[in-house]
PDB file of C-alpha atoms and ligand atoms in Angstrom:
ATOM      1  CA  MET A 282      18.161   2.027 -12.246  1.00 84.00           C
ATOM      2  CA  GLN A 283      14.627   0.600 -11.939  1.00 92.00           C
ATOM      3  CA  ASP A 284      15.938  -2.985 -12.189  1.00 92.00           C
ATOM      4  CA  LYS A 285      18.538  -2.203  -9.506  1.00 93.00           C
ATOM      5  CA  ILE A 286      15.820  -0.849  -7.190  1.00 94.00           C
ATOM      6  CA  LEU A 287      13.559  -3.872  -7.702  1.00 96.00           C
ATOM      7  CA  LYS A 288      16.450  -6.289  -7.056  1.00 95.00           C
ATOM      8  CA  GLN A 289      17.555  -4.445  -3.908  1.00 95.00           C
ATOM      9  CA  ASN A 290      13.987  -4.166  -2.553  1.00 96.00           C
ATOM     10  CA  LYS A 291      13.254  -7.842  -3.233  1.00 96.00           C
ATOM     11  CA  GLU A 292      16.387  -8.883  -1.307  1.00 95.00           C
ATOM     12  CA  ALA A 293      15.483  -6.582   1.584  1.00 95.00           C
ATOM     13  CA  TRP A 294      11.859  -7.782   1.799  1.00 95.00           C
ATOM     14  CA  ASP A 295      13.018 -11.394   1.674  1.00 96.00           C
ATOM     15  CA  ALA A 296      15.309 -10.644   4.645  1.00 94.00           C
ATOM     16  CA  ILE A 297      12.663  -8.870   6.771  1.00 93.00           C
ATOM     17  CA  ALA A 298       9.550 -10.856   5.745  1.00 94.00           C
ATOM     18  CA  ASP A 299       9.322 -12.868   8.959  1.00 93.00           C
ATOM     19  CA  ASP A 300       9.532  -9.716  11.116  1.00 91.00           C
ATOM     20  CA  TRP A 301       6.672  -8.150   9.118  1.00 90.00           C
ATOM     21  CA  PHE A 302       4.376 -11.182   9.334  1.00 94.00           C
ATOM     22  CA  GLY A 303       0.831  -9.864   9.819  1.00 92.00           C
ATOM     23  CA  THR A 304       1.755  -6.190  10.090  1.00 89.00           C
ATOM     24  CA  THR A 305       0.157  -3.409   8.010  1.00 89.00           C
ATOM     25  CA  ALA A 306      -2.852  -5.529   7.122  1.00 97.00           C
ATOM     26  CA  LEU A 307      -6.595  -4.924   7.036  1.00 98.00           C
ATOM     27  CA  PRO A 308      -8.608  -3.778   8.893  1.00 98.00           C
ATOM     28  CA  ILE A 309      -5.604  -1.469   9.500  1.00 97.00           C
ATOM     29  CA  TYR A 310      -4.843   0.813   6.536  1.00 98.00           C
ATOM     30  CA  GLY A 311      -1.793   2.647   7.821  1.00 96.00           C
ATOM     31  CA  VAL A 312      -0.469   4.905  10.540  1.00 94.00           C
ATOM     32  CA  PHE A 313      -2.938   6.668  12.869  1.00 95.00           C
ATOM     33  CA  ILE A 314      -5.650   6.518  10.175  1.00 97.00           C
ATOM     34  CA  PRO A 315      -9.172   5.107  10.736  1.00 97.00           C
ATOM     35  CA  THR A 316      -9.581   1.397  10.024  1.00 98.00           C
ATOM     36  CA  GLU A 317     -11.726  -0.431   7.472  1.00 98.00           C
ATOM     37  CA  THR A 318     -14.097  -1.259  10.354  1.00 98.00           C
ATOM     38  CA  GLU A 319     -14.756   2.475  10.687  1.00 97.00           C
ATOM     39  CA  LEU A 320     -14.563   3.455   7.003  1.00 98.00           C
ATOM     40  CA  SER A 321     -16.243   0.514   5.172  1.00 98.00           C
ATOM     41  CA  LEU A 322     -14.641   1.411   1.841  1.00 98.00           C
ATOM     42  CA  PHE A 323     -14.806  -2.188   0.550  1.00 98.00           C
ATOM     43  CA  GLY A 324     -18.501  -2.660   1.302  1.00 98.00           C
ATOM     44  CA  ASP A 325     -19.830  -6.227   1.071  1.00 98.00           C
ATOM     45  CA  VAL A 326     -17.141  -8.464  -0.516  1.00 98.00           C
ATOM     46  CA  LYS A 327     -19.295 -11.629  -0.506  1.00 98.00           C
ATOM     47  CA  GLY A 328     -18.834 -13.527  -3.782  1.00 98.00           C
ATOM     48  CA  LYS A 329     -16.328 -10.988  -5.135  1.00 98.00           C
ATOM     49  CA  ARG A 330     -12.962 -11.614  -6.820  1.00 98.00           C
ATOM     50  CA  LEU A 331     -10.167  -9.695  -5.127  1.00 98.00           C
ATOM     51  CA  LEU A 332      -6.514  -9.052  -6.024  1.00 98.00           C
ATOM     52  CA  ASP A 333      -3.989  -7.743  -3.431  1.00 98.00           C
ATOM     53  CA  ILE A 334      -1.010  -5.808  -4.870  1.00 98.00           C
ATOM     54  CA  GLY A 335       1.983  -6.339  -2.544  1.00 98.00           C
ATOM     55  CA  CYS A 336       0.062  -8.953  -0.573  1.00 98.00           C
ATOM     56  CA  GLY A 337       2.852  -9.511   1.965  1.00 98.00           C
ATOM     57  CA  SER A 338       2.051 -12.331   4.391  1.00 98.00           C
ATOM     58  CA  GLY A 339      -1.558 -12.608   3.184  1.00 98.00           C
ATOM     59  CA  HIS A 340      -3.322 -11.245   6.243  1.00 98.00           C
ATOM     60  CA  SER A 341      -5.459  -8.756   4.291  1.00 98.00           C
ATOM     61  CA  LEU A 342      -6.473 -11.549   1.913  1.00 98.00           C
ATOM     62  CA  LYS A 343      -7.540 -13.648   4.910  1.00 98.00           C
ATOM     63  CA  TYR A 344      -9.573 -10.692   6.197  1.00 98.00           C
ATOM     64  CA  HIS A 345     -11.521 -10.690   2.915  1.00 98.00           C
ATOM     65  CA  GLY A 346     -11.797 -14.490   2.839  1.00 98.00           C
ATOM     66  CA  ASP A 347     -13.294 -14.397   6.330  1.00 98.00           C
ATOM     67  CA  ASN A 348     -15.824 -11.843   4.988  1.00 98.00           C
ATOM     68  CA  GLY A 349     -16.904 -14.153   2.140  1.00 98.00           C
ATOM     69  CA  ALA A 350     -14.802 -13.095  -0.896  1.00 98.00           C
ATOM     70  CA  SER A 351     -15.027 -15.817  -3.552  1.00 98.00           C
ATOM     71  CA  GLU A 352     -11.454 -15.598  -4.952  1.00 98.00           C
ATOM     72  CA  LEU A 353      -8.264 -14.433  -3.260  1.00 98.00           C
ATOM     73  CA  TRP A 354      -5.411 -13.426  -5.579  1.00 98.00           C
ATOM     74  CA  GLY A 355      -2.140 -11.715  -4.665  1.00 98.00           C
ATOM     75  CA  ILE A 356       1.166 -10.555  -6.109  1.00 98.00           C
ATOM     76  CA  ASP A 357       4.364  -9.723  -4.226  1.00 98.00           C
ATOM     77  CA  ILE A 358       7.994  -9.161  -5.214  1.00 98.00           C
ATOM     78  CA  SER A 359       9.298 -11.113  -2.200  1.00 98.00           C
ATOM     79  CA  THR A 360       9.653 -14.882  -2.531  1.00 98.00           C
ATOM     80  CA  LYS A 361       9.652 -15.180   1.249  1.00 98.00           C
ATOM     81  CA  GLN A 362       6.445 -13.142   1.636  1.00 98.00           C
ATOM     82  CA  ILE A 363       4.712 -15.319  -0.975  1.00 98.00           C
ATOM     83  CA  GLU A 364       5.871 -18.505   0.814  1.00 98.00           C
ATOM     84  CA  ASN A 365       4.590 -17.124   4.126  1.00 98.00           C
ATOM     85  CA  ALA A 366       1.287 -16.012   2.567  1.00 98.00           C
ATOM     86  CA  ASN A 367       0.696 -19.353   0.854  1.00 98.00           C
ATOM     87  CA  ARG A 368       1.340 -21.247   4.100  1.00 98.00           C
ATOM     88  CA  PHE A 369      -0.733 -18.861   6.250  1.00 98.00           C
ATOM     89  CA  LEU A 370      -3.725 -18.823   3.888  1.00 98.00           C
ATOM     90  CA  GLN A 371      -3.719 -22.576   3.301  1.00 98.00           C
ATOM     91  CA  GLU A 372      -3.530 -23.190   7.067  1.00 98.00           C
ATOM     92  CA  SER A 373      -6.536 -20.849   7.330  1.00 98.00           C
ATOM     93  CA  GLY A 374      -8.487 -23.004   4.876  1.00 98.00           C
ATOM     94  CA  TYR A 375      -8.110 -20.915   1.694  1.00 98.00           C
ATOM     95  CA  THR A 376      -6.693 -21.740  -1.757  1.00 98.00           C
ATOM     96  CA  PRO A 377      -5.266 -18.398  -2.936  1.00 98.00           C
ATOM     97  CA  LYS A 378      -3.672 -17.723  -6.321  1.00 98.00           C
ATOM     98  CA  LEU A 379      -0.403 -15.962  -5.541  1.00 98.00           C
ATOM     99  CA  PHE A 380       2.308 -14.678  -7.901  1.00 98.00           C
ATOM    100  CA  ASN A 381       5.895 -13.953  -6.917  1.00 98.00           C
ATOM    101  CA  SER A 382       6.504 -10.976  -9.176  1.00 98.00           C
ATOM    102  CA  PRO A 383       7.033  -7.211  -9.167  1.00 98.00           C
ATOM    103  CA  MET A 384       3.765  -5.319  -9.580  1.00 98.00           C
ATOM    104  CA  GLU A 385       5.284  -3.494 -12.556  1.00 98.00           C
ATOM    105  CA  ILE A 386       4.784  -6.543 -14.801  1.00 97.00           C
ATOM    106  CA  ASN A 387       1.874  -8.909 -15.353  1.00 98.00           C
ATOM    107  CA  PRO A 388       2.935 -12.470 -14.438  1.00 98.00           C
ATOM    108  CA  GLY A 389      -0.293 -13.990 -15.842  1.00 97.00           C
ATOM    109  CA  ILE A 390      -3.123 -12.175 -14.078  1.00 98.00           C
ATOM    110  CA  PRO A 391      -6.339 -12.216 -16.170  1.00 98.00           C
ATOM    111  CA  ALA A 392      -7.817  -9.068 -17.712  1.00 98.00           C
ATOM    112  CA  ASP A 393     -11.330  -7.701 -16.989  1.00 98.00           C
ATOM    113  CA  TYR A 394     -11.650 -10.208 -14.152  1.00 98.00           C
ATOM    114  CA  PHE A 395     -11.595  -8.558 -10.699  1.00 98.00           C
ATOM    115  CA  ASP A 396     -14.286  -6.715  -8.766  1.00 98.00           C
ATOM    116  CA  ILE A 397     -11.733  -5.106  -6.441  1.00 98.00           C
ATOM    117  CA  VAL A 398      -7.956  -4.616  -6.666  1.00 98.00           C
ATOM    118  CA  TYR A 399      -6.388  -3.175  -3.522  1.00 98.00           C
ATOM    119  CA  SER A 400      -3.030  -2.471  -1.909  1.00 98.00           C
ATOM    120  CA  ILE A 401      -2.368  -1.854   1.770  1.00 98.00           C
ATOM    121  CA  TYR A 402       0.885   0.091   2.163  1.00 97.00           C
ATOM    122  CA  ALA A 403       2.516  -1.555  -0.838  1.00 97.00           C
ATOM    123  CA  LEU A 404       1.611   0.309  -4.027  1.00 98.00           C
ATOM    124  CA  GLY A 405       3.955   3.182  -3.141  1.00 97.00           C
ATOM    125  CA  TRP A 406       6.907   0.815  -3.608  1.00 97.00           C
ATOM    126  CA  THR A 407       6.327   0.781  -7.355  1.00 98.00           C
ATOM    127  CA  VAL A 408       9.159   2.076  -9.545  1.00 97.00           C
ATOM    128  CA  ASP A 409       6.635   2.893 -12.314  1.00 97.00           C
ATOM    129  CA  ILE A 410       3.317   4.223 -11.061  1.00 98.00           C
ATOM    130  CA  GLU A 411       1.970   4.976 -14.530  1.00 98.00           C
ATOM    131  CA  ARG A 412       2.466   1.375 -15.646  1.00 98.00           C
ATOM    132  CA  THR A 413       1.200  -0.057 -12.351  1.00 98.00           C
ATOM    133  CA  PHE A 414      -2.115   1.840 -12.578  1.00 98.00           C
ATOM    134  CA  ARG A 415      -2.538   0.791 -16.222  1.00 98.00           C
ATOM    135  CA  LEU A 416      -1.992  -2.872 -15.298  1.00 98.00           C
ATOM    136  CA  ILE A 417      -4.464  -2.630 -12.406  1.00 98.00           C
ATOM    137  CA  SER A 418      -7.004  -0.971 -14.694  1.00 98.00           C
ATOM    138  CA  ALA A 419      -6.629  -3.891 -17.130  1.00 98.00           C
ATOM    139  CA  TYR A 420      -7.171  -6.481 -14.348  1.00 98.00           C
ATOM    140  CA  LEU A 421     -10.424  -4.818 -13.211  1.00 98.00           C
ATOM    141  CA  LYS A 422     -13.866  -5.313 -14.711  1.00 98.00           C
ATOM    142  CA  LYS A 423     -15.628  -2.159 -15.859  1.00 97.00           C
ATOM    143  CA  ASP A 424     -16.890  -0.340 -12.722  1.00 98.00           C
ATOM    144  CA  GLY A 425     -14.386  -2.319 -10.651  1.00 98.00           C
ATOM    145  CA  VAL A 426     -12.761  -0.586  -7.701  1.00 98.00           C
ATOM    146  CA  LEU A 427      -9.145   0.175  -6.724  1.00 98.00           C
ATOM    147  CA  ILE A 428      -8.419   0.944  -3.052  1.00 98.00           C
ATOM    148  CA  PHE A 429      -4.907   1.714  -1.803  1.00 98.00           C
ATOM    149  CA  SER A 430      -3.152   3.308   1.167  1.00 98.00           C
ATOM    150  CA  TRP A 431       0.300   4.842   1.542  1.00 98.00           C
ATOM    151  CA  ASP A 432       2.309   7.548   3.343  1.00 97.00           C
ATOM    152  CA  HIS A 433       0.777  11.009   2.987  1.00 97.00           C
ATOM    153  CA  PRO A 434       2.916  13.143   0.632  1.00 96.00           C
ATOM    154  CA  PHE A 435       3.521  15.748   3.373  1.00 95.00           C
ATOM    155  CA  LEU A 436       5.015  13.172   5.738  1.00 95.00           C
ATOM    156  CA  SER A 437       8.547  13.288   4.334  1.00 92.00           C
ATOM    157  CA  CYS A 438       8.524  17.112   4.320  1.00 95.00           C
ATOM    158  CA  VAL A 439       7.711  17.730   7.979  1.00 95.00           C
ATOM    159  CA  ASP A 440       9.991  17.245  11.010  1.00 93.00           C
ATOM    160  CA  THR A 441       9.204  17.636  14.701  1.00 90.00           C
ATOM    161  CA  GLU A 442      11.051  19.860  17.157  1.00 88.00           C
ATOM    162  CA  ASP A 443       9.524  19.196  20.577  1.00 81.00           C
ATOM    163  CA  ASP A 444       5.872  20.149  20.043  1.00 81.00           C
ATOM    164  CA  ARG A 445       6.484  22.199  16.904  1.00 89.00           C
ATOM    165  CA  LEU A 446       6.317  21.027  13.302  1.00 92.00           C
ATOM    166  CA  ILE A 447       8.877  22.307  10.827  1.00 94.00           C
ATOM    167  CA  PHE A 448       8.517  22.113   7.050  1.00 94.00           C
ATOM    168  CA  ASN A 449      11.976  20.754   6.426  1.00 92.00           C
ATOM    169  CA  GLY A 450      11.778  18.732   3.222  1.00 92.00           C
ATOM    170  CA  ASN A 451      11.009  19.445  -0.401  1.00 95.00           C
ATOM    171  CA  TYR A 452       7.563  18.520  -1.751  1.00 96.00           C
ATOM    172  CA  PHE A 453       8.963  18.586  -5.297  1.00 96.00           C
ATOM    173  CA  GLU A 454      11.771  16.079  -4.547  1.00 93.00           C
ATOM    174  CA  THR A 455      10.561  12.822  -6.114  1.00 89.00           C
ATOM    175  CA  GLU A 456      13.828  11.064  -6.990  1.00 91.00           C
ATOM    176  CA  PRO A 457      14.254   7.614  -5.367  1.00 91.00           C
ATOM    177  CA  PHE A 458      16.179   7.591  -2.072  1.00 92.00           C
ATOM    178  CA  THR A 459      17.547   4.833   0.186  1.00 91.00           C
ATOM    179  CA  PHE A 460      16.789   4.197   3.823  1.00 88.00           C
ATOM    180  CA  GLN A 461      17.250   1.376   6.320  1.00 87.00           C
ATOM    181  CA  LYS A 462      14.531  -0.975   7.560  1.00 81.00           C
ATOM    182  CA  ASP A 463      15.690  -3.414  10.235  1.00 80.00           C
ATOM    183  CA  GLY A 464      19.284  -3.116   8.981  1.00 84.00           C
ATOM    184  CA  ASN A 465      18.436  -3.599   5.280  1.00 85.00           C
ATOM    185  CA  ASP A 466      18.773  -0.939   2.575  1.00 88.00           C
ATOM    186  CA  LEU A 467      15.609  -0.200   0.624  1.00 93.00           C
ATOM    187  CA  PHE A 468      14.775   2.284  -2.136  1.00 94.00           C
ATOM    188  CA  ALA A 469      11.600   4.342  -1.937  1.00 93.00           C
ATOM    189  CA  TYR A 470       9.957   7.344  -3.591  1.00 94.00           C
ATOM    190  CA  ASN A 471       8.242  10.417  -2.206  1.00 94.00           C
ATOM    191  CA  ARG A 472       5.406  11.330  -4.520  1.00 97.00           C
ATOM    192  CA  LYS A 473       3.213  14.403  -4.788  1.00 97.00           C
ATOM    193  CA  PHE A 474      -0.582  13.976  -4.860  1.00 97.00           C
ATOM    194  CA  SER A 475      -0.532  14.835  -8.567  1.00 98.00           C
ATOM    195  CA  ASP A 476       1.844  11.874  -9.090  1.00 97.00           C
ATOM    196  CA  TYR A 477      -1.075   9.626  -8.040  1.00 98.00           C
ATOM    197  CA  ILE A 478      -4.118  11.514  -9.334  1.00 98.00           C
ATOM    198  CA  ASN A 479      -2.928  12.265 -12.878  1.00 98.00           C
ATOM    199  CA  PRO A 480      -1.720   8.704 -13.710  1.00 98.00           C
ATOM    200  CA  LEU A 481      -4.967   7.355 -12.193  1.00 98.00           C
ATOM    201  CA  ALA A 482      -6.975   9.550 -14.557  1.00 98.00           C
ATOM    202  CA  ARG A 483      -4.813   8.523 -17.538  1.00 98.00           C
ATOM    203  CA  ALA A 484      -5.376   4.844 -16.634  1.00 98.00           C
ATOM    204  CA  GLY A 485      -9.149   5.350 -16.806  1.00 98.00           C
ATOM    205  CA  PHE A 486     -10.027   5.799 -13.114  1.00 98.00           C
ATOM    206  CA  ALA A 487     -12.335   8.284 -11.405  1.00 98.00           C
ATOM    207  CA  VAL A 488     -11.404   9.007  -7.783  1.00 98.00           C
ATOM    208  CA  GLU A 489     -14.431   8.504  -5.503  1.00 98.00           C
ATOM    209  CA  VAL A 490     -12.876   8.940  -2.063  1.00 98.00           C
ATOM    210  CA  LEU A 491      -9.668  10.459  -0.689  1.00 98.00           C
ATOM    211  CA  VAL A 492      -9.294   9.776   3.039  1.00 98.00           C
ATOM    212  CA  GLU A 493      -7.089  12.312   4.839  1.00 98.00           C
ATOM    213  CA  GLU A 494      -7.893  11.678   8.496  1.00 97.00           C
ATOM    214  CA  THR A 495      -6.170  10.966  11.774  1.00 97.00           C
ATOM    215  CA  ASP A 496      -7.794   8.412  14.039  1.00 95.00           C
ATOM    216  CA  LYS A 497      -9.599   9.414  17.235  1.00 93.00           C
ATOM    217  CA  ALA A 498      -6.962   7.996  19.616  1.00 90.00           C
ATOM    218  CA  ALA A 499      -4.140  10.075  18.125  1.00 90.00           C
ATOM    219  CA  LEU A 500      -6.321  13.201  17.846  1.00 91.00           C
ATOM    220  CA  GLU A 501      -7.252  12.924  21.507  1.00 90.00           C
ATOM    221  CA  GLY A 502      -3.598  12.798  22.511  1.00 79.00           C
ATOM    222  CA  GLY A 503      -3.187   9.039  22.677  1.00 72.00           C
ATOM    223  CA  GLY A 504      -1.627   6.922  19.968  1.00 68.00           C
ATOM    224  CA  GLU A 505       1.403   4.763  20.502  1.00 71.00           C
ATOM    225  CA  PHE A 506       4.643   6.653  19.718  1.00 69.00           C
ATOM    226  CA  ARG A 507       6.270   4.855  16.778  1.00 71.00           C
ATOM    227  CA  SER A 508       9.160   7.076  15.695  1.00 76.00           C
ATOM    228  CA  ASN A 509       9.972  10.721  15.007  1.00 81.00           C
ATOM    229  CA  TYR A 510       8.879  10.010  11.439  1.00 87.00           C
ATOM    230  CA  TYR A 511       5.512   8.417  12.326  1.00 90.00           C
ATOM    231  CA  SER A 512       4.901  10.599  15.365  1.00 89.00           C
ATOM    232  CA  PRO A 513       1.514  11.295  17.020  1.00 89.00           C
ATOM    233  CA  VAL A 514       2.661  14.933  17.352  1.00 89.00           C
ATOM    234  CA  LYS A 515       2.537  15.133  13.548  1.00 92.00           C
ATOM    235  CA  ALA A 516      -0.659  13.053  13.325  1.00 94.00           C
ATOM    236  CA  LYS A 517      -2.572  15.608  15.403  1.00 93.00           C
ATOM    237  CA  ARG A 518      -1.922  18.290  12.767  1.00 94.00           C
ATOM    238  CA  PHE A 519      -1.999  16.422   9.446  1.00 96.00           C
ATOM    239  CA  PRO A 520      -2.745  12.872   8.191  1.00 97.00           C
ATOM    240  CA  LEU A 521       0.306  10.567   8.112  1.00 96.00           C
ATOM    241  CA  SER A 522      -1.354   8.129   5.709  1.00 97.00           C
ATOM    242  CA  PHE A 523      -3.921   8.546   2.951  1.00 98.00           C
ATOM    243  CA  ILE A 524      -6.356   6.172   1.248  1.00 98.00           C
ATOM    244  CA  ILE A 525      -7.716   6.489  -2.290  1.00 98.00           C
ATOM    245  CA  LYS A 526     -10.774   4.672  -3.609  1.00 98.00           C
ATOM    246  CA  ALA A 527     -11.129   4.943  -7.399  1.00 98.00           C
ATOM    247  CA  ARG A 528     -13.463   3.322  -9.931  1.00 98.00           C
ATOM    248  CA  LYS A 529     -12.566   2.050 -13.405  1.00 98.00           C
ATOM    249  CA  LEU A 530     -14.773   3.944 -15.859  1.00 97.00           C
TER     250      LEU A 530
HETATM  251  C1  SAM B 706       3.869  -3.387   4.128  1.00 95.28           C
HETATM  252  S1  SAM B 706       3.944  -4.822   3.143  1.00 95.28           S
HETATM  253  C2  SAM B 706       2.280  -5.084   2.635  1.00 95.28           C
HETATM  254  C3  SAM B 706       1.387  -5.829   3.583  1.00 95.28           C
HETATM  255  C4  SAM B 706       0.182  -6.424   2.887  1.00 95.28           C
HETATM  256  N1  SAM B 706      -0.420  -5.497   1.981  1.00 95.28           N
HETATM  257  C5  SAM B 706      -0.888  -6.937   3.809  1.00 95.28           C
HETATM  258  O1  SAM B 706      -1.994  -6.418   3.722  1.00 95.28           O
HETATM  259  O2  SAM B 706      -0.622  -7.858   4.596  1.00 95.28           O
HETATM  260  C6  SAM B 706       4.640  -4.235   1.620  1.00 95.28           C
HETATM  261  C7  SAM B 706       4.830  -5.340   0.601  1.00 95.28           C
HETATM  262  O3  SAM B 706       5.146  -4.772  -0.670  1.00 95.28           O
HETATM  263  C8  SAM B 706       5.991  -5.691  -1.334  1.00 95.28           C
HETATM  264  N2  SAM B 706       6.655  -4.994  -2.458  1.00 95.28           N
HETATM  265  C9  SAM B 706       7.638  -4.051  -2.402  1.00 95.28           C
HETATM  266  N3  SAM B 706       7.956  -3.647  -3.644  1.00 95.28           N
HETATM  267  C10 SAM B 706       7.163  -4.337  -4.508  1.00 95.28           C
HETATM  268  C11 SAM B 706       7.013  -4.355  -5.930  1.00 95.28           C
HETATM  269  N4  SAM B 706       7.719  -3.537  -6.709  1.00 95.28           N
HETATM  270  N5  SAM B 706       6.112  -5.220  -6.469  1.00 95.28           N
HETATM  271  C12 SAM B 706       5.370  -6.050  -5.681  1.00 95.28           C
HETATM  272  N6  SAM B 706       5.467  -6.070  -4.324  1.00 95.28           N
HETATM  273  C13 SAM B 706       6.343  -5.212  -3.748  1.00 95.28           C
HETATM  274  C14 SAM B 706       6.930  -6.176  -0.254  1.00 95.28           C
HETATM  275  O4  SAM B 706       7.566  -7.394  -0.583  1.00 95.28           O
HETATM  276  C15 SAM B 706       5.974  -6.290   0.936  1.00 95.28           C
HETATM  277  O5  SAM B 706       5.475  -7.603   1.070  1.00 95.28           O
END
């Protein structure tokens, strides 16, 4: 089943890569959540070695390159995303080291090497979160930092009915499901917070920050309407995205 999911998701991301060029990238972390400019979770990246898990078109890597990071590494399951990222970063004057591979295996990334490993709306695609956190832990130096963002676990459970929110899902339902993105079928997982926190602890991480916030624009009644799923009506009452910053002990 896991191989089937990875194959299907790779094909889908290859098909939609061009439409997603430059979206969901730093300083943006996710949906209606404060940006890196406001949160400063990365701190000063000057001279640091960074690895982006699910690097997409490379825009977050460029953000760090522009802030002085010394090495830009990335991994992504989509061949098309990696082609786009390589082209975009080279045109921007960088020489990244990018791997076209699922995050669930190590395609040749060095151990005890990185200051920061991060993932902007990509880590949640993993079919094996336990293994993914263990791999990331191995890539990091001692005291290295993991930062990642994804859908808040409540998001899939809550529907809107006019201005009301209805708890309509099942928080315990964590089996993979399919949905359509731009006409392509993808598999995804809803995970509980314990499905992140407990594997992080087992992989040797201590959580330092959990961001559960909605940005000012959405709280004040603004915020561009994206869909019933990512709706500002929901964002006013609970965070649609979360960010975790954890340190390798
Ligand atoms: C929303 S995009 C990420 C954007 C990117 N983080 C950025 O900052 O520009 C999600 C990415 O996850 C990748 N992805 C999905 N499943 C994956 C997997 N199992 N292993 C590695 N990458 C995966 C997709 O190909 C896609 O490029």
